[in-house]
Tab-separated table of C-alpha atoms in Angstrom:
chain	number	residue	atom	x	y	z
A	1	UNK	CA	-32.571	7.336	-15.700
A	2	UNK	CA	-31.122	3.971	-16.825
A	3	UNK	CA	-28.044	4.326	-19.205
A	4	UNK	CA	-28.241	1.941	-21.657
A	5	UNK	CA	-24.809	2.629	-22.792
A	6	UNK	CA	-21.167	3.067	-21.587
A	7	UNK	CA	-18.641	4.726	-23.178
A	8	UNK	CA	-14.659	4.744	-21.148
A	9	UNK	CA	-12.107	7.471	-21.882
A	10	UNK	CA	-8.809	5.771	-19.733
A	11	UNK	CA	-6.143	8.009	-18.702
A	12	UNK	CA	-3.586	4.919	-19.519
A	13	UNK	CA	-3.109	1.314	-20.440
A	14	UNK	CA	-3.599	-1.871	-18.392
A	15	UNK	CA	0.128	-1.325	-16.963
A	16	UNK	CA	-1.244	1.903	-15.697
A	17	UNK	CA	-2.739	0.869	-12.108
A	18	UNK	CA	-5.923	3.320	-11.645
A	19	UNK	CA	-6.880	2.246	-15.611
A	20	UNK	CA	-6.752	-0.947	-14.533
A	21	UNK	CA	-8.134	-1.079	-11.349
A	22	UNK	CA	-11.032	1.519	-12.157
A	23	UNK	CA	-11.280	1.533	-15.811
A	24	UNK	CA	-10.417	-1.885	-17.975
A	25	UNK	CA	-11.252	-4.359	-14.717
A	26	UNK	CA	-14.559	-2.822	-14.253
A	27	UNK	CA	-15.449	-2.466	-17.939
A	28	UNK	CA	-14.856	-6.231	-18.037
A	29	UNK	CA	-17.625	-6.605	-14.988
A	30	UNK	CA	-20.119	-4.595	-16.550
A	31	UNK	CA	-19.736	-7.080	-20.140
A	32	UNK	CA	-20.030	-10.152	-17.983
A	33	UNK	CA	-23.414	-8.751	-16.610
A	34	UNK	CA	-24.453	-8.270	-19.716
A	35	UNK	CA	-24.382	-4.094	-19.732
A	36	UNK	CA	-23.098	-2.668	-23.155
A	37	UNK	CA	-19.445	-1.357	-22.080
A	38	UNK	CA	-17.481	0.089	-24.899
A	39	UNK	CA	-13.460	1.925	-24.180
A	40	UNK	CA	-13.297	4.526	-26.509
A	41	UNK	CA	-10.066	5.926	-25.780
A	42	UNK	CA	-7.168	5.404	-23.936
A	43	UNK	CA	-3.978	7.574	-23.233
A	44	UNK	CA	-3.338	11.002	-21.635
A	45	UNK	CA	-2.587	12.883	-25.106
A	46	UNK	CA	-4.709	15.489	-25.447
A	47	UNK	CA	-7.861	14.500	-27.708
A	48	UNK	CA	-7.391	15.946	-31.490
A	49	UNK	CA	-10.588	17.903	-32.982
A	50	UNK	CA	-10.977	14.520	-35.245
A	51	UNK	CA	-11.097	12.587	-31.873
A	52	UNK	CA	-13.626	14.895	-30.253
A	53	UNK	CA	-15.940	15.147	-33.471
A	54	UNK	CA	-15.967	11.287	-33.106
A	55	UNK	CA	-17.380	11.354	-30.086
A	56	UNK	CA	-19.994	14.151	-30.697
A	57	UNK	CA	-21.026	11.573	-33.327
A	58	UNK	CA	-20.791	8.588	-31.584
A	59	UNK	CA	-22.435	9.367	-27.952
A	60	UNK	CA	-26.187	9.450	-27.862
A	61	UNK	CA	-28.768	10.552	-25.386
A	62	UNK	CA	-29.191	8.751	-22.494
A	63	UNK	CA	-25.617	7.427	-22.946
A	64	UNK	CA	-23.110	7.563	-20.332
A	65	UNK	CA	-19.433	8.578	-20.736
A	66	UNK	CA	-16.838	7.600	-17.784
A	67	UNK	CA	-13.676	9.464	-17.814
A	68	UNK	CA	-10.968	8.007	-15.773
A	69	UNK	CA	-8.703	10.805	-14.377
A	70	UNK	CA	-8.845	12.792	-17.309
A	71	UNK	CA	-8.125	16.471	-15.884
A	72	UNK	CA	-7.356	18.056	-18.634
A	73	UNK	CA	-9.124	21.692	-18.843
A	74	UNK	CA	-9.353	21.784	-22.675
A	75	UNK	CA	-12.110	18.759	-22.830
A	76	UNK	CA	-14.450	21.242	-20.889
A	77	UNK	CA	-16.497	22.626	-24.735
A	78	UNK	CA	-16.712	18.295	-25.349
A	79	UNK	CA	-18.022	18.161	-21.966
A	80	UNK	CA	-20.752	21.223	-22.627
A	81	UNK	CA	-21.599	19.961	-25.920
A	82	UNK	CA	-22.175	16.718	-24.268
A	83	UNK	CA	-24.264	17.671	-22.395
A	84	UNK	CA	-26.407	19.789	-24.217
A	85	UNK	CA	-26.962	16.310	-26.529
A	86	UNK	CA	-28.353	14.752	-23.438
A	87	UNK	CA	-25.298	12.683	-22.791
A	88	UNK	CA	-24.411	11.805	-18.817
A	89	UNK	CA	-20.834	12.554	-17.245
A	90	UNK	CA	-19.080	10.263	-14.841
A	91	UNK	CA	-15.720	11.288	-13.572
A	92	UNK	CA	-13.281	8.376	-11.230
A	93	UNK	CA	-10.336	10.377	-9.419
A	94	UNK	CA	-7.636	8.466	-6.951
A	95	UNK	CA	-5.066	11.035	-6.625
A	96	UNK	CA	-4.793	14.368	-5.991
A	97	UNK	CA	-4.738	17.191	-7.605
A	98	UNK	CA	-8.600	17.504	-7.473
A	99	UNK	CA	-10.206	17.933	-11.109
A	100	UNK	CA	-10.790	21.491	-11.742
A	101	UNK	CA	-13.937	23.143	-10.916
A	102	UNK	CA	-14.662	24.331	-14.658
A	103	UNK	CA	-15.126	20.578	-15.307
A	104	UNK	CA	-16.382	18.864	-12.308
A	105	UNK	CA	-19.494	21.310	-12.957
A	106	UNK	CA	-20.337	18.969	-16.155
A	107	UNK	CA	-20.364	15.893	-14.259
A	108	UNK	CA	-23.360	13.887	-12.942
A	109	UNK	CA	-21.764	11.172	-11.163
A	110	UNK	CA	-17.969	11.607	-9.050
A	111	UNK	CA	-16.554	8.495	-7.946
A	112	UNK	CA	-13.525	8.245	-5.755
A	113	UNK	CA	-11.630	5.436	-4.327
A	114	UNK	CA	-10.887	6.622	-0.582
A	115	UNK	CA	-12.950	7.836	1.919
A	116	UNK	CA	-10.475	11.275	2.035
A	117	UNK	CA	-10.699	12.211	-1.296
A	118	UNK	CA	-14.952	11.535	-0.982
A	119	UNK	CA	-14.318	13.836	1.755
A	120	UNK	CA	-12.486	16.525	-0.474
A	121	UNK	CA	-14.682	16.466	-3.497
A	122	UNK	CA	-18.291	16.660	-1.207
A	123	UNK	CA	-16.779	19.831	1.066
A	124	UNK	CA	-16.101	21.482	-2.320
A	125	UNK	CA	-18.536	20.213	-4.577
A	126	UNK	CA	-22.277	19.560	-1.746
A	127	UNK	CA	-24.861	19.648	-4.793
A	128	UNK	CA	-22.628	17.259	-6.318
A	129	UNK	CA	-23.352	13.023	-6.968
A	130	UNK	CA	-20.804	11.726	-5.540
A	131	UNK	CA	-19.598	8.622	-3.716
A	132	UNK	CA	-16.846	6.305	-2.412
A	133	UNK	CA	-16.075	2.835	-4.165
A	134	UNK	CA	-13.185	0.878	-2.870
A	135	UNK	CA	-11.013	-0.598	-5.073
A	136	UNK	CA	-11.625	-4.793	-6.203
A	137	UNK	CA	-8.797	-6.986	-5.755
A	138	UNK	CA	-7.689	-8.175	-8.894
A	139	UNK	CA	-6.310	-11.876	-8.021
A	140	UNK	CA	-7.331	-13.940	-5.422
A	141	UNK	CA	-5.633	-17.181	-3.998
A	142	UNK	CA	-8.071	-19.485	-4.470
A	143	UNK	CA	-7.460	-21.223	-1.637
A	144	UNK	CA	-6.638	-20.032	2.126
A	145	UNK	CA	-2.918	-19.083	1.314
A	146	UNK	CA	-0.218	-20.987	3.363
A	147	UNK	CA	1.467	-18.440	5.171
A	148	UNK	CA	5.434	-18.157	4.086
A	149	UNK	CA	7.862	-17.957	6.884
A	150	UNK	CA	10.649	-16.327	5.435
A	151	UNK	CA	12.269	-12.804	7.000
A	152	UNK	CA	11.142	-11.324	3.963
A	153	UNK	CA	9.157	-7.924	3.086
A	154	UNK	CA	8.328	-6.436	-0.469
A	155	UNK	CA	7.479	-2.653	-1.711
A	156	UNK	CA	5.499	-3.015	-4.121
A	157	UNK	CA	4.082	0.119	-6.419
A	158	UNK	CA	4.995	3.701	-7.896
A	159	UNK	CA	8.392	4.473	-5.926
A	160	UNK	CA	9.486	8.111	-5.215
A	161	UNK	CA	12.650	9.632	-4.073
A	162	UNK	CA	10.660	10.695	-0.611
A	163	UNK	CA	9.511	6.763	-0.660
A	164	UNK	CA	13.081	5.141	-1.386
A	165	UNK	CA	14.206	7.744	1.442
A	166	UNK	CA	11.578	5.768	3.596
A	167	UNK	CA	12.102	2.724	2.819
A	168	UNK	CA	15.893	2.650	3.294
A	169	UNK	CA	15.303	3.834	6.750
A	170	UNK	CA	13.409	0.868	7.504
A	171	UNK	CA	15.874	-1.276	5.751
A	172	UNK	CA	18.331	-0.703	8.613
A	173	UNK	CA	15.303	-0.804	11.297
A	174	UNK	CA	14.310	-4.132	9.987
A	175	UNK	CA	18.018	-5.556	9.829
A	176	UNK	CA	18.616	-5.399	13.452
A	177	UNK	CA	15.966	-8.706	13.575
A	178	UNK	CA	17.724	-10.086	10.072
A	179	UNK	CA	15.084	-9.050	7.796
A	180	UNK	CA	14.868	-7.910	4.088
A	181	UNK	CA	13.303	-5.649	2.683
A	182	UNK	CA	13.214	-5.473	-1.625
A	183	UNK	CA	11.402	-3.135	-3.584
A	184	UNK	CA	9.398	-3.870	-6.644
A	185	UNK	CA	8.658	-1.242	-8.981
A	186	UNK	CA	9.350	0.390	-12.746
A	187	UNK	CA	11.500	2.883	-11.284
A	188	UNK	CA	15.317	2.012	-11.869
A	189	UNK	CA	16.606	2.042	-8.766
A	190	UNK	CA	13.824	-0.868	-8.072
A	191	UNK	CA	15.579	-4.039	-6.999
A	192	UNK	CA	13.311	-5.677	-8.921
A	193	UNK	CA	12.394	-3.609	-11.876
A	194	UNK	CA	8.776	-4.330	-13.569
A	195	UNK	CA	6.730	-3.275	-16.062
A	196	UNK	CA	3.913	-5.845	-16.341
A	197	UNK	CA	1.551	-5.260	-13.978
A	198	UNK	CA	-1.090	-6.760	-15.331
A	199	UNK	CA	0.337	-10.197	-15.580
A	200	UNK	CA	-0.036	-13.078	-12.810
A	201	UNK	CA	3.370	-13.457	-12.640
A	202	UNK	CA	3.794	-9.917	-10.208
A	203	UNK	CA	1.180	-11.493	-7.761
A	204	UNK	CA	3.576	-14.576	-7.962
A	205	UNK	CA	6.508	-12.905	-7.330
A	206	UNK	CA	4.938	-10.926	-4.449
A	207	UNK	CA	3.568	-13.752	-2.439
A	208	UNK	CA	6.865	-15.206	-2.248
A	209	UNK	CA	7.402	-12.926	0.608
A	210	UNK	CA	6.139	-13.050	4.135
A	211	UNK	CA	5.514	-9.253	4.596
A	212	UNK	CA	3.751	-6.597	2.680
A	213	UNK	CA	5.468	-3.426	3.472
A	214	UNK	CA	3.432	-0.409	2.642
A	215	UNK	CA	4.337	3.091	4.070
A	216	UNK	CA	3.519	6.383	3.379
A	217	UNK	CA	5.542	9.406	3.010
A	218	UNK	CA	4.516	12.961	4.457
A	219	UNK	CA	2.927	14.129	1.269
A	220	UNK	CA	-0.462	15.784	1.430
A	221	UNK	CA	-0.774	13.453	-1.503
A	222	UNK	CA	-0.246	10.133	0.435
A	223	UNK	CA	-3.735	10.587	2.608
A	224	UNK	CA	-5.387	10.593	0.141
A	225	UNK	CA	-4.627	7.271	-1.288
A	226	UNK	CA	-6.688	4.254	-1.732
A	227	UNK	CA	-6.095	0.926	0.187
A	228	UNK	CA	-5.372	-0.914	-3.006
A	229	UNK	CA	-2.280	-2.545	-2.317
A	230	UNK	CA	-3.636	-3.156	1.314
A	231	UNK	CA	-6.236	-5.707	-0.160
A	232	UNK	CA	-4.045	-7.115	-2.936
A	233	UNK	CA	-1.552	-8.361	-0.244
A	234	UNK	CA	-4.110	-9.575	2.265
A	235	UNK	CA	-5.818	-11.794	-1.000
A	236	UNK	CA	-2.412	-13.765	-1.809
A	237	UNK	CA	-1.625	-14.207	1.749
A	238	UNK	CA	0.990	-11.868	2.550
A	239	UNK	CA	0.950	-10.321	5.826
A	240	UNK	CA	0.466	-6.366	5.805
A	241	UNK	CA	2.753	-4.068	7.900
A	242	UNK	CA	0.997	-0.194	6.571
A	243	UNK	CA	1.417	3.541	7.880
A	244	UNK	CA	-1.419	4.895	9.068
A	245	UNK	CA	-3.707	6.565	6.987
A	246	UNK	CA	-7.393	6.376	7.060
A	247	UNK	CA	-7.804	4.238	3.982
A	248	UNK	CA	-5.757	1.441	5.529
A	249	UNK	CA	-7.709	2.032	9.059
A	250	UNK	CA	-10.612	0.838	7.208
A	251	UNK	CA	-9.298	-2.177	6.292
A	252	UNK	CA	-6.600	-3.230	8.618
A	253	UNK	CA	-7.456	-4.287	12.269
A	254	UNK	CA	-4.479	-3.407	13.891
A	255	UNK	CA	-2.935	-6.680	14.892
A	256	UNK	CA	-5.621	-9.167	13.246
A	257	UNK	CA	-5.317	-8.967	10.330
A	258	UNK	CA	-2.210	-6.898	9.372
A	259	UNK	CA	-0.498	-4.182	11.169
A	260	UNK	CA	-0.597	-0.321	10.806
A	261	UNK	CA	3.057	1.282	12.293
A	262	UNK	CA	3.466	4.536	12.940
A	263	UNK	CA	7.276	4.473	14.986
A	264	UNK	CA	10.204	1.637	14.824
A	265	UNK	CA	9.136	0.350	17.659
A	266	UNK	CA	5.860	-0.655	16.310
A	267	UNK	CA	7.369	-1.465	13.084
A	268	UNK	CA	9.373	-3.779	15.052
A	269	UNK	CA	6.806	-5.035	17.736
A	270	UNK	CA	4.574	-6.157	14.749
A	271	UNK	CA	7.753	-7.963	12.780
A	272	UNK	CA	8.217	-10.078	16.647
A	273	UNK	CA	4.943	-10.517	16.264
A	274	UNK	CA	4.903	-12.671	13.538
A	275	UNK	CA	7.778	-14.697	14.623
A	276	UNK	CA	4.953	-16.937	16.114
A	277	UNK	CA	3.986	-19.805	13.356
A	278	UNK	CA	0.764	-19.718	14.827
A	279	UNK	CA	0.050	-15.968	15.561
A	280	UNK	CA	1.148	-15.570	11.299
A	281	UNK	CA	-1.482	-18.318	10.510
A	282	UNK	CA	-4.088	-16.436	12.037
A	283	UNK	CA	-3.346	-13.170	10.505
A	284	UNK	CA	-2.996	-14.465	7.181
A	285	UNK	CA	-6.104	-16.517	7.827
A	286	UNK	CA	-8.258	-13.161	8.507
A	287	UNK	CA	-6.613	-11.070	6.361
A	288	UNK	CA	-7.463	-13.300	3.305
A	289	UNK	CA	-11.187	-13.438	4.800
A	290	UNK	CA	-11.309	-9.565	4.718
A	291	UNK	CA	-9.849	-9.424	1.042
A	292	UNK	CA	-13.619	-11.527	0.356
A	293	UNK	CA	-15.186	-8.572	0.887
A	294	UNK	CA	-13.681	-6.749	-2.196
A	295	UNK	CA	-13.618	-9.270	-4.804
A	296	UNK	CA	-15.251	-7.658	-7.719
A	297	UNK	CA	-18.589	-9.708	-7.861
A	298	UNK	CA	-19.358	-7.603	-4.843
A	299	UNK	CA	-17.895	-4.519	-5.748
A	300	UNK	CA	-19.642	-4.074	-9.416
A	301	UNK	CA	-22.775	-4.093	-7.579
A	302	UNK	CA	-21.862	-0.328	-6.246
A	303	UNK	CA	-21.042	0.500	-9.273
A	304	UNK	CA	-24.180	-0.466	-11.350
A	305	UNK	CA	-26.312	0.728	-8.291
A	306	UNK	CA	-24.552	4.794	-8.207
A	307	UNK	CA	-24.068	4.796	-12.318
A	308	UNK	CA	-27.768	3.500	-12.811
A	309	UNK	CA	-26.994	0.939	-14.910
C-alpha cells in the first residue's frame, strides 16, 4: 500500500541530534520530492487526552504516522485505536533501551540506524518489518576539503562522565607527540560549550581541526550506536581516529580513509601517521569520497522505498 500521507511525532527539537538527523532532515526530503510530510508533534512530554483526540481526528486511513523514539508505554491505546482506523505505524530507534514489546507489536515498519540495533530488534521481533538506514550527512564541503595540518583533535557530541574519563586519558596519550585534544559539547565541563547544533557555524568550528576523535566507552549502550559523527567528519574533511565498533567498521577502512584504535599504540601509530602531508591528503581525499555515499539524495531513496511512499 502507498501512503499518501505522513504524519511525524519527534522525540525533540532540531538541537536534539536523532530529531534532526531522522526526523526534521528527512521530513524536509520527503517535501522536496513532492510527498505530503506534515510534524505533528514534537517534545518528549507525555501527549495530553486533547493531544491524542487530535490525532484520532486528524490521521486517516491509509495514512502513515512516524514516531521518532517515542517509548513511552502509555501511547500504546493511541497506537490500537490507530490501528483499528486503518492508520500505518512506523517506529525510528538509535539508542538503546529497545522500545517495549507492548508497542513494537503496533508497528508496521522499524527503522534503525546501525546494523547492531537491526540486529537486536529482528532476533526479538522475526515477523517484524524492519530494516537498517544509515544516517545522511547533514553538510557537505562542497569542494574536496584542504586538509588542515594542525596537532589538533575535537570531541564532538553528547559527553558522559565514562566519556570525559576517556577522553582525558587520551589527552595525556596524545601529549607525548604535542597534540590537543578539545571537547565540544552542551555539557559544562565542555571546553567548548554548545547548544546550536543545527547551525553551520558547529561544522565550522569543527573543521578547524585536523582530527576527529571519536571513542567509545564500555557501555552496552555504545555498540549500538550509529556512525553519524563518523560521516559528518569525513564530509568537512577532518580526518577520523574511532574505537572500534561495528558501525564505524562499516564505514572506516582502517588506514584509508580514517583510523579505528583500539590501544595507545594504535592511537598513536595512526596520529604518526598523519604527520605525512601527503599520506593526510589522501585520507582526507577518500574519506570525503566515502561521505558521497550518504548525502541525503541517496539516502531518502531507502526511505521512500521501505515506508512505501
Amino acid at each position: 500500500m502507498q501512503h499518501k500521507r505522513v504524519f511525524w511525532m519527534l522525540v525533540g527539537g532540531k538541537n536534539t541530534g536523532s530529531s534532526r538527523i531522522h526526523g526534521y532532515n528527512v521530513h524536509e526530503a520527503l517535501l522536496q520530492k513532492g510527498i505530503s510530510s506534515k510534524i505533528i508533534h514534537r517534545g518528549n512530554r507525555k501527549l495530553t487526552r486533547k493531544q491524542k483526540l487530535r490525532l484520532l481526528i486528524i490521521l486517516k486511513k491509509g495514512d502513515l504516522l512516524i514516531l521518532q523514539k517515542r517509548k513511552d508505554i502509555d501511547l500504546s491505546r493511541l497506537l490500537h485505536l490507530l490501528k483499528i482506523k486503518g492508520v500505518h505505524i512506523a517506529f525510528i530507534d538509535c539508542d538503546l533501551p529497545k522500545c517495549e514489546d507492548s508497542l513494537v507489536k503496533y508497528f508496521d515498519y522499524i527503522i534503525c540506524t546501525s546494523t547492531e540495533l537491526t540486529q537486536l530488534y529482528q532476533s526479538k521481533h522475526p515477523y517484524k518489518n524492519i530494516t537498517y538506514i544509515p544516517d545522511a550527512v547533514e553538510y557537505f564541503a562542497l569542494n574536496l576539503p584542504t586538509p588542515v595540518s594542525n596537532k589538533k583533535a575535537i570531541y564532538f557530541g553528547w559527553l558522559t562522565e565514562a566519556r570525559l574519563q576517556n577522553i582525558e586519558s587520551l589527552k595525556l596519550l596524545f601529549k607525548t607527540l604535542e597534540w590537543g585534544i578539545c571537547t565540544m559539547s552542551n555539557n559544562e565541563k565542555a571546553d567548548i560549550q554548545w547548544f546550536n547544533w543545527r547551525d553551520k557555524e558547529t561544522f565550522d568550528i569543527i573543521s578547524k581541526h585536523s582530527v576527529s576523535l571519536i571513542p567509545v566507552d564500555n557501555e552496552e549502550a555504545s555498540k549500538y550506536k550509529s556512525a553519524n559523527r563518523v560521516l559528518q567528519s569525513l564530509a568537512i574533511g577532518n580526518i577520523v581516529l574511532c574505537s572500534d565498533i561495528t558501525s564505524y567498521r562499516e564505514v572506516i577502512n582502517n588506514g584509508e580513509n580514517g583510523f579505528i584504535c583500539t590501544s595507545p599504540e594504535e592511537w598513536l601509530s595512526a596520529l604518526n601517521e598523519i604527520s605525512n602531508q601527503d599520506r593526510r591528503d589522501d585520507i582526507v581525499k577518500k574519506g570525503w569520497e566515502t561521505a558521497q555515499n550518504y548525502c541525503m539524495d541517496k539516502i531518502i531513496m531507502n526511505w521512500i522505498s521501505f515506508l512505501n511512499l
